[in-house]
mmCIF file of C-alpha atoms and ligand atoms in Angstrom:
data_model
loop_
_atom_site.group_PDB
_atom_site.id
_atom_site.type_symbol
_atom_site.label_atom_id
_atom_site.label_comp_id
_atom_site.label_asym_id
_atom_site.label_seq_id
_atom_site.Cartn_x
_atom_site.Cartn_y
_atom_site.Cartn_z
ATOM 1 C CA UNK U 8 45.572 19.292 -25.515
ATOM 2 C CA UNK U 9 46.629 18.859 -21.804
ATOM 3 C CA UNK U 10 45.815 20.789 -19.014
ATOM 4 C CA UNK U 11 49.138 22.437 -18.845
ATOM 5 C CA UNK U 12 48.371 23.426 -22.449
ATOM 6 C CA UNK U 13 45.137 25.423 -20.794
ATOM 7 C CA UNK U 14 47.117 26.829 -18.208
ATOM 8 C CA UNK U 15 50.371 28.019 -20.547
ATOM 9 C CA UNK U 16 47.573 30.775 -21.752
ATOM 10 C CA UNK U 17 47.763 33.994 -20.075
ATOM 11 C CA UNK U 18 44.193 34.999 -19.071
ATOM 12 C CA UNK U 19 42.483 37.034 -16.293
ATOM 13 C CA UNK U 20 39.682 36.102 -14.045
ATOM 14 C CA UNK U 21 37.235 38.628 -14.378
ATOM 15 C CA UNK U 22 34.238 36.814 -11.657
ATOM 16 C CA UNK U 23 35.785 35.963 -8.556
ATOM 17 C CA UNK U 24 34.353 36.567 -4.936
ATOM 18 C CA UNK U 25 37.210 36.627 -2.527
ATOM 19 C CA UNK U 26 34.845 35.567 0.327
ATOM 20 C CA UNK U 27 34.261 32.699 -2.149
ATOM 21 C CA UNK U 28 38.012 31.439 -1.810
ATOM 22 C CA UNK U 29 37.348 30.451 1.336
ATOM 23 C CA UNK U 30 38.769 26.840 1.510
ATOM 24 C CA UNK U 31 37.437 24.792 4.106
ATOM 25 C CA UNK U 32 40.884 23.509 5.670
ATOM 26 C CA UNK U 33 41.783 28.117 5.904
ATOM 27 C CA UNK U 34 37.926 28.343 7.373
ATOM 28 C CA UNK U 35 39.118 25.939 10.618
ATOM 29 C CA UNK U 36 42.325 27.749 10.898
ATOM 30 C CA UNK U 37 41.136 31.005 11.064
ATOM 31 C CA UNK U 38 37.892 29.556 13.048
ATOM 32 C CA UNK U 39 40.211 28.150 15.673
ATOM 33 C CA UNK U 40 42.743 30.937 15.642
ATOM 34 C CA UNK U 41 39.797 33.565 15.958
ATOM 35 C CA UNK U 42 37.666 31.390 18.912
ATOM 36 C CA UNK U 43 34.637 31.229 16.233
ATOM 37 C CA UNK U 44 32.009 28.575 16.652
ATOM 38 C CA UNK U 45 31.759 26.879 12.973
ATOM 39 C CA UNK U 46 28.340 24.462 12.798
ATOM 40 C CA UNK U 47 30.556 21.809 11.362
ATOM 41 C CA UNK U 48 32.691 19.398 13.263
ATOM 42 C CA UNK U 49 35.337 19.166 10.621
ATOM 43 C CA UNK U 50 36.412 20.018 7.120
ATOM 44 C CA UNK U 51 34.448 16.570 5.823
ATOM 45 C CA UNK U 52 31.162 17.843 7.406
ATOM 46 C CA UNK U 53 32.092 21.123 5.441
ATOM 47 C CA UNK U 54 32.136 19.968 2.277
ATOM 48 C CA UNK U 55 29.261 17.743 2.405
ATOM 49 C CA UNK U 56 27.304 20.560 3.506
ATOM 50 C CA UNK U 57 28.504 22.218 -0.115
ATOM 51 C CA UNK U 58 25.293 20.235 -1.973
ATOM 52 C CA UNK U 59 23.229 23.266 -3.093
ATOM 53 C CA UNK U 60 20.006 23.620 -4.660
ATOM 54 C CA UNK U 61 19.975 27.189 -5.884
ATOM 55 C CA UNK U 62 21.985 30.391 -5.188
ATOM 56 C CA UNK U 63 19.998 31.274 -2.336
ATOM 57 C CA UNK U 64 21.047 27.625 -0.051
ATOM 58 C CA UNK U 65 24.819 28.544 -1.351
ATOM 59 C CA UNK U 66 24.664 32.088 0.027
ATOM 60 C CA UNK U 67 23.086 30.969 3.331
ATOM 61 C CA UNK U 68 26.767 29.025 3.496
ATOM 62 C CA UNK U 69 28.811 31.865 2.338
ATOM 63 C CA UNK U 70 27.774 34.283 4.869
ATOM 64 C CA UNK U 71 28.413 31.947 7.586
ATOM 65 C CA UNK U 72 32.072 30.694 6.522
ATOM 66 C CA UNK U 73 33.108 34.341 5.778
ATOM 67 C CA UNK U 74 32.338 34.713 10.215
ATOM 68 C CA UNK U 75 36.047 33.174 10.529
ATOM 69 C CA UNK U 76 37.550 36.530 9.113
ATOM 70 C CA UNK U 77 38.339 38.603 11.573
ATOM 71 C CA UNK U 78 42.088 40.308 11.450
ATOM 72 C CA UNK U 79 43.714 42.210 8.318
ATOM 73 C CA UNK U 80 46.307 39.169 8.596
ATOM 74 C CA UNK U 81 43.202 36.705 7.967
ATOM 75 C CA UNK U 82 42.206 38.978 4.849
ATOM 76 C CA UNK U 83 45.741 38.893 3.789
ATOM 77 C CA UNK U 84 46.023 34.794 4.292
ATOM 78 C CA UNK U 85 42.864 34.780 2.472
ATOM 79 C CA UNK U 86 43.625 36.719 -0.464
ATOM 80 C CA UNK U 87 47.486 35.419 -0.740
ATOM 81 C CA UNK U 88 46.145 31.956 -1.051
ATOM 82 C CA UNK U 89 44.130 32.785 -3.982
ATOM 83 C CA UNK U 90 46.504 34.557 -5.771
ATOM 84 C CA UNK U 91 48.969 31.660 -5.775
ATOM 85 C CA UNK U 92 46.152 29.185 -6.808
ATOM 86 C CA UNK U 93 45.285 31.620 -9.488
ATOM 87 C CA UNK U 94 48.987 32.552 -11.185
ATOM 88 C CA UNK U 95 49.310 28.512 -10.947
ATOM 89 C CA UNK U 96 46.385 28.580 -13.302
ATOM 90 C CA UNK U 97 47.932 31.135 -15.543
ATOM 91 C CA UNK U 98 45.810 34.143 -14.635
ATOM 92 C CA UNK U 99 48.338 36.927 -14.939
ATOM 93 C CA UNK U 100 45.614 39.896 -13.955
ATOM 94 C CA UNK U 101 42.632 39.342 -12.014
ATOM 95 C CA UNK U 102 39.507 41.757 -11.016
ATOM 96 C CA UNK U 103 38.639 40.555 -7.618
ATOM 97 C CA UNK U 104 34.905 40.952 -6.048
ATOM 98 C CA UNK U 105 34.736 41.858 -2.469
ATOM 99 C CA UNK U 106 31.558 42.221 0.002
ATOM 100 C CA UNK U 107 32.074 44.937 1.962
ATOM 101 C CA UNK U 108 29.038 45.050 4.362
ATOM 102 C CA UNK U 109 29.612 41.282 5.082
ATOM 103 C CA UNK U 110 32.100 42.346 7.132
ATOM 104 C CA UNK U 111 31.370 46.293 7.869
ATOM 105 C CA UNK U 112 28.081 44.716 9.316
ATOM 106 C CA UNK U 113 30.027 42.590 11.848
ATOM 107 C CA UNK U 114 31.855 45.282 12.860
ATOM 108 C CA UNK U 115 34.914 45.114 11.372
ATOM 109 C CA UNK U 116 35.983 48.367 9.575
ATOM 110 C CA UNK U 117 37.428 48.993 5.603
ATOM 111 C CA UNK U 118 40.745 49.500 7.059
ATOM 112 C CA UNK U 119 40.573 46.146 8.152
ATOM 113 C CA UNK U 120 39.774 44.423 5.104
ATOM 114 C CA UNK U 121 41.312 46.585 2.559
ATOM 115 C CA UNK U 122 44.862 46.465 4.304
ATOM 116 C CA UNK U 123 44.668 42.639 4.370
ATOM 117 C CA UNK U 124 43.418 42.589 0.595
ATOM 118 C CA UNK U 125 46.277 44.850 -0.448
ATOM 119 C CA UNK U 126 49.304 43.946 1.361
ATOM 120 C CA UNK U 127 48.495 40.502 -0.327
ATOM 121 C CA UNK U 128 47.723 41.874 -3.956
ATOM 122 C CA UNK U 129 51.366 43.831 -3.455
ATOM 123 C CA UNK U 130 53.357 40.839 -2.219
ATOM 124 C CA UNK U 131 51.865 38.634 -5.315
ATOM 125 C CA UNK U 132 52.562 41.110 -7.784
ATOM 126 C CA UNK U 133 56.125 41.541 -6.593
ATOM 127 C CA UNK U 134 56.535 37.870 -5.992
ATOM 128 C CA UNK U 135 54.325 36.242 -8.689
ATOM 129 C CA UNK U 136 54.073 38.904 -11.121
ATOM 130 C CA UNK U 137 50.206 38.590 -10.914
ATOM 131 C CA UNK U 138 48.732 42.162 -10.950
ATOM 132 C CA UNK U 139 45.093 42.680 -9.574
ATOM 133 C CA UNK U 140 42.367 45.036 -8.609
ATOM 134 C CA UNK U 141 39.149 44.997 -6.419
ATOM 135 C CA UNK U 142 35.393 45.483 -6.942
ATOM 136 C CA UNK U 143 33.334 46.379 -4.504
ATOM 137 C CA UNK U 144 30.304 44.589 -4.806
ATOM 138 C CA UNK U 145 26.609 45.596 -2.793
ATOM 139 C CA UNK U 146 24.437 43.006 -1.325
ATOM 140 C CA UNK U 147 21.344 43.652 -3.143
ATOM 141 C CA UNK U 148 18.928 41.741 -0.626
ATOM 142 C CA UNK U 149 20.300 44.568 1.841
ATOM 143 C CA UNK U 150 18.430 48.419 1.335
ATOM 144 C CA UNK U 151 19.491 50.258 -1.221
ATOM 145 C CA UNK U 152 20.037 53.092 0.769
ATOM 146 C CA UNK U 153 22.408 50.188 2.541
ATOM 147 C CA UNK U 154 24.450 50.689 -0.290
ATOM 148 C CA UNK U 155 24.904 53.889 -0.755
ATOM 149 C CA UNK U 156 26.028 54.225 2.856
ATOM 150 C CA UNK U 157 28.890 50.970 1.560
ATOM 151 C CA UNK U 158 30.067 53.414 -0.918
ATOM 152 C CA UNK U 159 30.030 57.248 1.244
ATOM 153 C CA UNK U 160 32.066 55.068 3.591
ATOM 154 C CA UNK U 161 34.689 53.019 1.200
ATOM 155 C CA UNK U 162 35.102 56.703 -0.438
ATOM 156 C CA UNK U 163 38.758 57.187 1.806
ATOM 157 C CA UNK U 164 39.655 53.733 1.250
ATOM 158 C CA UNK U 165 39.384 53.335 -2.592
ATOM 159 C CA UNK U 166 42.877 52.584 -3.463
ATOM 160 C CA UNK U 167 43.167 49.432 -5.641
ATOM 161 C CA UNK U 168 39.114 49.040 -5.989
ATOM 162 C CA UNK U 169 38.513 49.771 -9.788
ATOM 163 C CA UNK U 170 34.810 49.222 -9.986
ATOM 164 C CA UNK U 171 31.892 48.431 -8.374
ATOM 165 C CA UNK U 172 29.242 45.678 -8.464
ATOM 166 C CA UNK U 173 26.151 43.517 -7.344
ATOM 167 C CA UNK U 174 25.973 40.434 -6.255
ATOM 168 C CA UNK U 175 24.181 37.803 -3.384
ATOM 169 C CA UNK U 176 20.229 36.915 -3.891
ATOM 170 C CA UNK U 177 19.303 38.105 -7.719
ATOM 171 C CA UNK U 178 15.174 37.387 -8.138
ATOM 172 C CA UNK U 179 13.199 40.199 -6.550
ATOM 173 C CA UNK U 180 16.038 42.514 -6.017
ATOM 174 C CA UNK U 181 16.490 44.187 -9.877
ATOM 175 C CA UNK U 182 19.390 46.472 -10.809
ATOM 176 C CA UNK U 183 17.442 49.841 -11.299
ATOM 177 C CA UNK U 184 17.241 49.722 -6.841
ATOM 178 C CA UNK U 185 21.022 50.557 -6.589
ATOM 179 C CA UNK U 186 20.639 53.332 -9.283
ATOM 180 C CA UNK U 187 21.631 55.930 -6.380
ATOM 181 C CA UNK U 188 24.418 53.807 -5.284
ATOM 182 C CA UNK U 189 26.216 53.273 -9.053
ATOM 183 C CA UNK U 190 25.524 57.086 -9.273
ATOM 184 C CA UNK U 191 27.609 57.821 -6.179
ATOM 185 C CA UNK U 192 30.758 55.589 -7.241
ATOM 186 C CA UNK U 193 30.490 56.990 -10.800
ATOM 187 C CA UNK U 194 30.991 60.188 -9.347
ATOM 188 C CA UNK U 195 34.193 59.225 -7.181
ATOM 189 C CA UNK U 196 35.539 57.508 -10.651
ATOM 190 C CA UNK U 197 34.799 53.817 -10.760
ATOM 191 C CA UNK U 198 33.959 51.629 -13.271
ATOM 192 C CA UNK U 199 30.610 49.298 -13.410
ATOM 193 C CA UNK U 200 29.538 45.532 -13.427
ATOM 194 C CA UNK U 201 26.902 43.957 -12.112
ATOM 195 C CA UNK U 202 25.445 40.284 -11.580
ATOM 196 C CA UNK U 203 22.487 39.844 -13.780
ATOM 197 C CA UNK U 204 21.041 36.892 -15.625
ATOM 198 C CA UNK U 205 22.040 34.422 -13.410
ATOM 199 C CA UNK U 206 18.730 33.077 -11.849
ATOM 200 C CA UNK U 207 17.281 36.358 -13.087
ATOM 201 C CA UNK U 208 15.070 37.537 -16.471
ATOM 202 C CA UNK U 209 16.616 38.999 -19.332
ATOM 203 C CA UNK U 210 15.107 42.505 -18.340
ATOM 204 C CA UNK U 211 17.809 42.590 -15.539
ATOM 205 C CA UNK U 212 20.385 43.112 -17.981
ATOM 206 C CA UNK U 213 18.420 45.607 -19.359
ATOM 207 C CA UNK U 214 18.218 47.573 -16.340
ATOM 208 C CA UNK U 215 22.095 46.648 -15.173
ATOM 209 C CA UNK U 216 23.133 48.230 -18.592
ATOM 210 C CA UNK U 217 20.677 51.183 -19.073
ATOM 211 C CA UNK U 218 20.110 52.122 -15.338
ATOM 212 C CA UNK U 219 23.225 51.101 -13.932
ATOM 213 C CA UNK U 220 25.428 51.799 -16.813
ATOM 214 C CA UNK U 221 27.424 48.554 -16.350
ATOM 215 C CA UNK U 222 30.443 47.718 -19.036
ATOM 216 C CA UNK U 223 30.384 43.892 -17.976
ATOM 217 C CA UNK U 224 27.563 41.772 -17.270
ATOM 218 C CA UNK U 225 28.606 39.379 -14.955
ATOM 219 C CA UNK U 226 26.810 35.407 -15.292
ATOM 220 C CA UNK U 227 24.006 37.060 -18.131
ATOM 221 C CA UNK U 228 23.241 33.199 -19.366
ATOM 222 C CA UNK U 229 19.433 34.004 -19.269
ATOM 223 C CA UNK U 230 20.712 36.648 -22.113
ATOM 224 C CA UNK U 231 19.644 34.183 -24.920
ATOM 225 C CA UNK U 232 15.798 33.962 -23.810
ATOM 226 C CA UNK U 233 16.180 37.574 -25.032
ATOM 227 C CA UNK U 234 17.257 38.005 -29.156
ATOM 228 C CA UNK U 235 16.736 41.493 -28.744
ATOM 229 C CA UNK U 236 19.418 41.525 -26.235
ATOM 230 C CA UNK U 237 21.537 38.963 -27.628
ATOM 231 C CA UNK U 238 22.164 41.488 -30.436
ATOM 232 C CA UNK U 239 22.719 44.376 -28.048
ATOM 233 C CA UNK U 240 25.243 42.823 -26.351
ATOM 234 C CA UNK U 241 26.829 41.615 -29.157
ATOM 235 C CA UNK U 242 27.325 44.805 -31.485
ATOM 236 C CA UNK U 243 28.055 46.385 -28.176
ATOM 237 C CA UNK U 244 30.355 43.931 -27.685
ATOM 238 C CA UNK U 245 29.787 43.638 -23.928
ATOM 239 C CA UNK U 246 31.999 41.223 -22.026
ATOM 240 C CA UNK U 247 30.233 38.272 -20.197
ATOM 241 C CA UNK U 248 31.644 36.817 -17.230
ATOM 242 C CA UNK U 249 30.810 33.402 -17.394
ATOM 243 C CA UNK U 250 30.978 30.538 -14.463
ATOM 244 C CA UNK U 251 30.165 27.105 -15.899
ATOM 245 C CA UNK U 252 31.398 25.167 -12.730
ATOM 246 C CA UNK U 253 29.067 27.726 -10.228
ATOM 247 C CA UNK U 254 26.275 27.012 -12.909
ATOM 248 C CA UNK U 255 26.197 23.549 -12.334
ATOM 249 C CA UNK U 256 26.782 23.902 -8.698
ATOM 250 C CA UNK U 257 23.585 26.378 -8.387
ATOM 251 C CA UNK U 258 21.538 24.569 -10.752
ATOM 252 C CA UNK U 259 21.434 27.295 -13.014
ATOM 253 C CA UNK U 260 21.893 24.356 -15.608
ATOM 254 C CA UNK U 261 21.788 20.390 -14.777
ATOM 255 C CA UNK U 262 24.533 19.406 -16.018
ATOM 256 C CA UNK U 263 27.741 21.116 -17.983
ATOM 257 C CA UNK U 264 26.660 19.440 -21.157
ATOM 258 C CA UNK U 265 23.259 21.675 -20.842
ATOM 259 C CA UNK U 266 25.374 24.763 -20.134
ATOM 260 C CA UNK U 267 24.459 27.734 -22.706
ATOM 261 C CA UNK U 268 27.977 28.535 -23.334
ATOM 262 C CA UNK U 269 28.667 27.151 -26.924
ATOM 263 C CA UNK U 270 25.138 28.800 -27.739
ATOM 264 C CA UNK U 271 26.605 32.202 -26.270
ATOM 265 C CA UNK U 272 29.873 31.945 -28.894
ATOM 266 C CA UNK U 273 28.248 30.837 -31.408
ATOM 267 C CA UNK U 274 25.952 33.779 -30.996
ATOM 268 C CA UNK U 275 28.921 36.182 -31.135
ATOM 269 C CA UNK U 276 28.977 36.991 -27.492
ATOM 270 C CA UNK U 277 32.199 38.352 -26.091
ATOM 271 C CA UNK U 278 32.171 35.233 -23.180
ATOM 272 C CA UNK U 279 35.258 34.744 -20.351
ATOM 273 C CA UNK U 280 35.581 31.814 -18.413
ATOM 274 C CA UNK U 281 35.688 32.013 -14.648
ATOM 275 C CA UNK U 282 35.753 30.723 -11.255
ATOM 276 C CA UNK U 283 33.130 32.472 -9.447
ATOM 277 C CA UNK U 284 33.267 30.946 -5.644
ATOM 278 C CA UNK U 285 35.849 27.834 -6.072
ATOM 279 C CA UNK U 286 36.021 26.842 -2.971
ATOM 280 C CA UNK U 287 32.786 26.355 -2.739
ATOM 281 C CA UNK U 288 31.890 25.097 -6.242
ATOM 282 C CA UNK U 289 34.737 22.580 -6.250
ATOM 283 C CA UNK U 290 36.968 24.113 -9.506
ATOM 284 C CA UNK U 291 39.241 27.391 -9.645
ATOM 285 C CA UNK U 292 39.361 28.583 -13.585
ATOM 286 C CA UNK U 293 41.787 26.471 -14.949
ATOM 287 C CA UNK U 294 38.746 23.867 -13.754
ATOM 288 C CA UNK U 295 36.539 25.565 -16.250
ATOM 289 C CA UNK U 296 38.797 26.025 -18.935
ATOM 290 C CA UNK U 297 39.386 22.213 -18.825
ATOM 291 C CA UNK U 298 36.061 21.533 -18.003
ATOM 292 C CA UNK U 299 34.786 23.020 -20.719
ATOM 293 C CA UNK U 300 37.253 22.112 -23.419
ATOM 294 C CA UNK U 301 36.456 18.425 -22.907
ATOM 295 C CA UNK U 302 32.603 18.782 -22.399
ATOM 296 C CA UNK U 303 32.160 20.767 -25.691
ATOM 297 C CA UNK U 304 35.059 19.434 -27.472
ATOM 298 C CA UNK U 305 36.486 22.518 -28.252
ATOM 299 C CA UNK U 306 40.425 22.622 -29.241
ATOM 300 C CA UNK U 307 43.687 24.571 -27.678
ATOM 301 C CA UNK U 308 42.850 27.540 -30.469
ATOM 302 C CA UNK U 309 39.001 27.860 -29.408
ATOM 303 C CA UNK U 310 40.273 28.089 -25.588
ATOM 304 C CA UNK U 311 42.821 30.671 -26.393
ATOM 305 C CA UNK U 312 40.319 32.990 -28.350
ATOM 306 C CA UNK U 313 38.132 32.546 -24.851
ATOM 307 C CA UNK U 314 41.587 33.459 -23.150
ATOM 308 C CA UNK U 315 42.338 36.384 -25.123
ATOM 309 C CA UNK U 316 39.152 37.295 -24.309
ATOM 310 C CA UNK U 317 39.798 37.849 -20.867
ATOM 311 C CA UNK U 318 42.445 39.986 -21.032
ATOM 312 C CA UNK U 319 40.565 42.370 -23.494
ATOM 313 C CA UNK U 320 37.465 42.452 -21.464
ATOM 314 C CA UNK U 321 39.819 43.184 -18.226
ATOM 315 C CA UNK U 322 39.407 47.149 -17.220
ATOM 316 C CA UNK U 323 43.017 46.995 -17.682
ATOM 317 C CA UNK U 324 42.917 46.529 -21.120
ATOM 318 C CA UNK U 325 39.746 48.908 -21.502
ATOM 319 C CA UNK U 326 40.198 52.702 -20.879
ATOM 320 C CA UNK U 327 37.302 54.392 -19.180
ATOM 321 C CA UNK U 328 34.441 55.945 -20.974
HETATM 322 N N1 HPA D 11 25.720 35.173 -7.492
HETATM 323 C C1 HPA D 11 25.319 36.117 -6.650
HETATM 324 N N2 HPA D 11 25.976 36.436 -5.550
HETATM 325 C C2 HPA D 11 27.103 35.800 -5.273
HETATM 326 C C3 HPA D 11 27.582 34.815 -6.096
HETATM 327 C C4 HPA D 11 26.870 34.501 -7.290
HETATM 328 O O1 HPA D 11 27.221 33.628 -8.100
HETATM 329 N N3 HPA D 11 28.729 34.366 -5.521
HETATM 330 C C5 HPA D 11 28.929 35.098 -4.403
HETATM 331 N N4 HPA D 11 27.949 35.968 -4.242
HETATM 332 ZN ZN1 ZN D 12 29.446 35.768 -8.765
#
């Protein structure tokens, strides 16, 4: 099996973080172009500064590279560059996580960001064929009530966002805060996901499914400490949005040989394979689809199932409740 064998499968890419596409070579352009002081002196210094520890010294990062966006044209650049990356992977659909008060709290409004995200998404649709969507995700070390003012505001500017979700710093801030928030966007007809399981307990799934009413976990590794949940999940038949490369990267696991993942299919979880913040984490997703086909061994059939996958769990492919 080659890696053009990996990438000939159509698949989606369910766990991506647009801010997280953010290549360092794009972070000096825009940085340059938009007369923003970066604390690196070049793109070397950049990625040697990518060495994390956990998810909270990769967030600390994150926030400060996503400073260079500034104009719906930088949005655009942003989100055209991953599209092409990703349709040269094979993704034919993706479901694309955005943090809105990243840049609502610097002052730059949803118009803004939204028009840059969508003229992009239209272009590589017409040009590529590669058809996407957006979820807005809340910062959950930001108030809840934060959040519910993200979503009373995106309400006029919800065209292309399919669902929303939960991501940045997981251990202290659990699901069941951003009840009032999930409420809100159920009401103005989006879907649910929600990061949990990731550095977090098992009981954060709990919550993310029963209080937040999510239909994909997104990471949910820490599911297995948890049989109980395991077999939720399973004869639910919840999709997982796995990272392998961001696990490593976070040191969610030590090394991709340690990574839960053949535990998780051979458990008869409904697992994806995905990017999660590539530029950051050094591998788009046709990185952890060959990644993980030589680390565990597994064959071209194995990787399609895990391919098909994707496009079943995709809210595409899954009508609303
Ligand atoms: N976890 C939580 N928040 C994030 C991540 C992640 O992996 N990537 C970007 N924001
Ligand atoms: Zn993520």
């Amino acid at each position: 099996m080659t890696d053009e064998d990996l990438v000939s499968l159509p698949k989606a890419e369910l766990h991506v973080h647009i801010e997280g596409t953010l290549e360092p070579e794009l972070m000096f352009d825009l940085a340059a172009r938009n007369g923003v002081e970066l604390p690196f002196g070049d793109v070397e210094a950049v990625k040697r500064a990518y060495r994390f520890t956990d998810l909270q010294s990769f967030l600390d990062i994150y926030y400060q590279g996503a400073a260079v966006l500034r104009t719906r044209d930088d949005f655009a650049e942003l989100m055209a560059a991953y599209l092409r990356r990703a349709a040269a992977d094979g993704v034919v659909h993706a479901e694309i996580f955005f943090d809105p008060q990243t840049h609502t709290h610097r002052g730059i409004g949803f118009e803004t960001f939204m028009g840059g995200f969508r003229d992009a998404m239209e272009d590589a649709r017409r040009n590529l064929g590669i058809t996407s969507q957006l979820i807005l995700c809340f910062l959950r070390h930001l108030p809840p009530e934060d959040a519910v003012a993200t979503i009373e505001a995106a309400a006029d500017h919800l065209e292309g966002v399919v669902a929303v979700g939960l991501d940045s710093s997981e251990v202290g801030f659990p699901p069941e805060l951003f009840v009032g928030a999930y409420d809100r966007a159920r009401r103005l007809g989006l879907r649910a996901v929600a990061h949990a399981g990731e550095e977090g307990p098992p009981h954060y799934i709990w919550r993310a499914l029963d209080d937040l009413g999510v239909e994909r976990v997104d990471h949910g590794v820490r599911c297995l400490e948890d049989p109980q949940l395991v077999e939720r999940l399973r004869r639910e038949r919840i999709p997982l949005t796995v990272c392998p490369l961001s696990n490593v990267a976070l040191k969610v696991v030590d090394r991709l040989e340690d990574h839960p993942l053949p535990k998780m299919v051979d458990a008869g979880l409904f697992v994806t394979i995905n990017s999660d913040d590539p530029a950051y984490f050094g591998g788009y997703v046709g990185d952890n689809y060959a990644a993980v086909a030589k680390t565990f061994g597994w064959d071209l059939t194995r990787m399609a199932e895990l391919a098909a996958n994707s496009l079943e769990a995709s809210f595409q492919a899954r009508s609303g409740a």
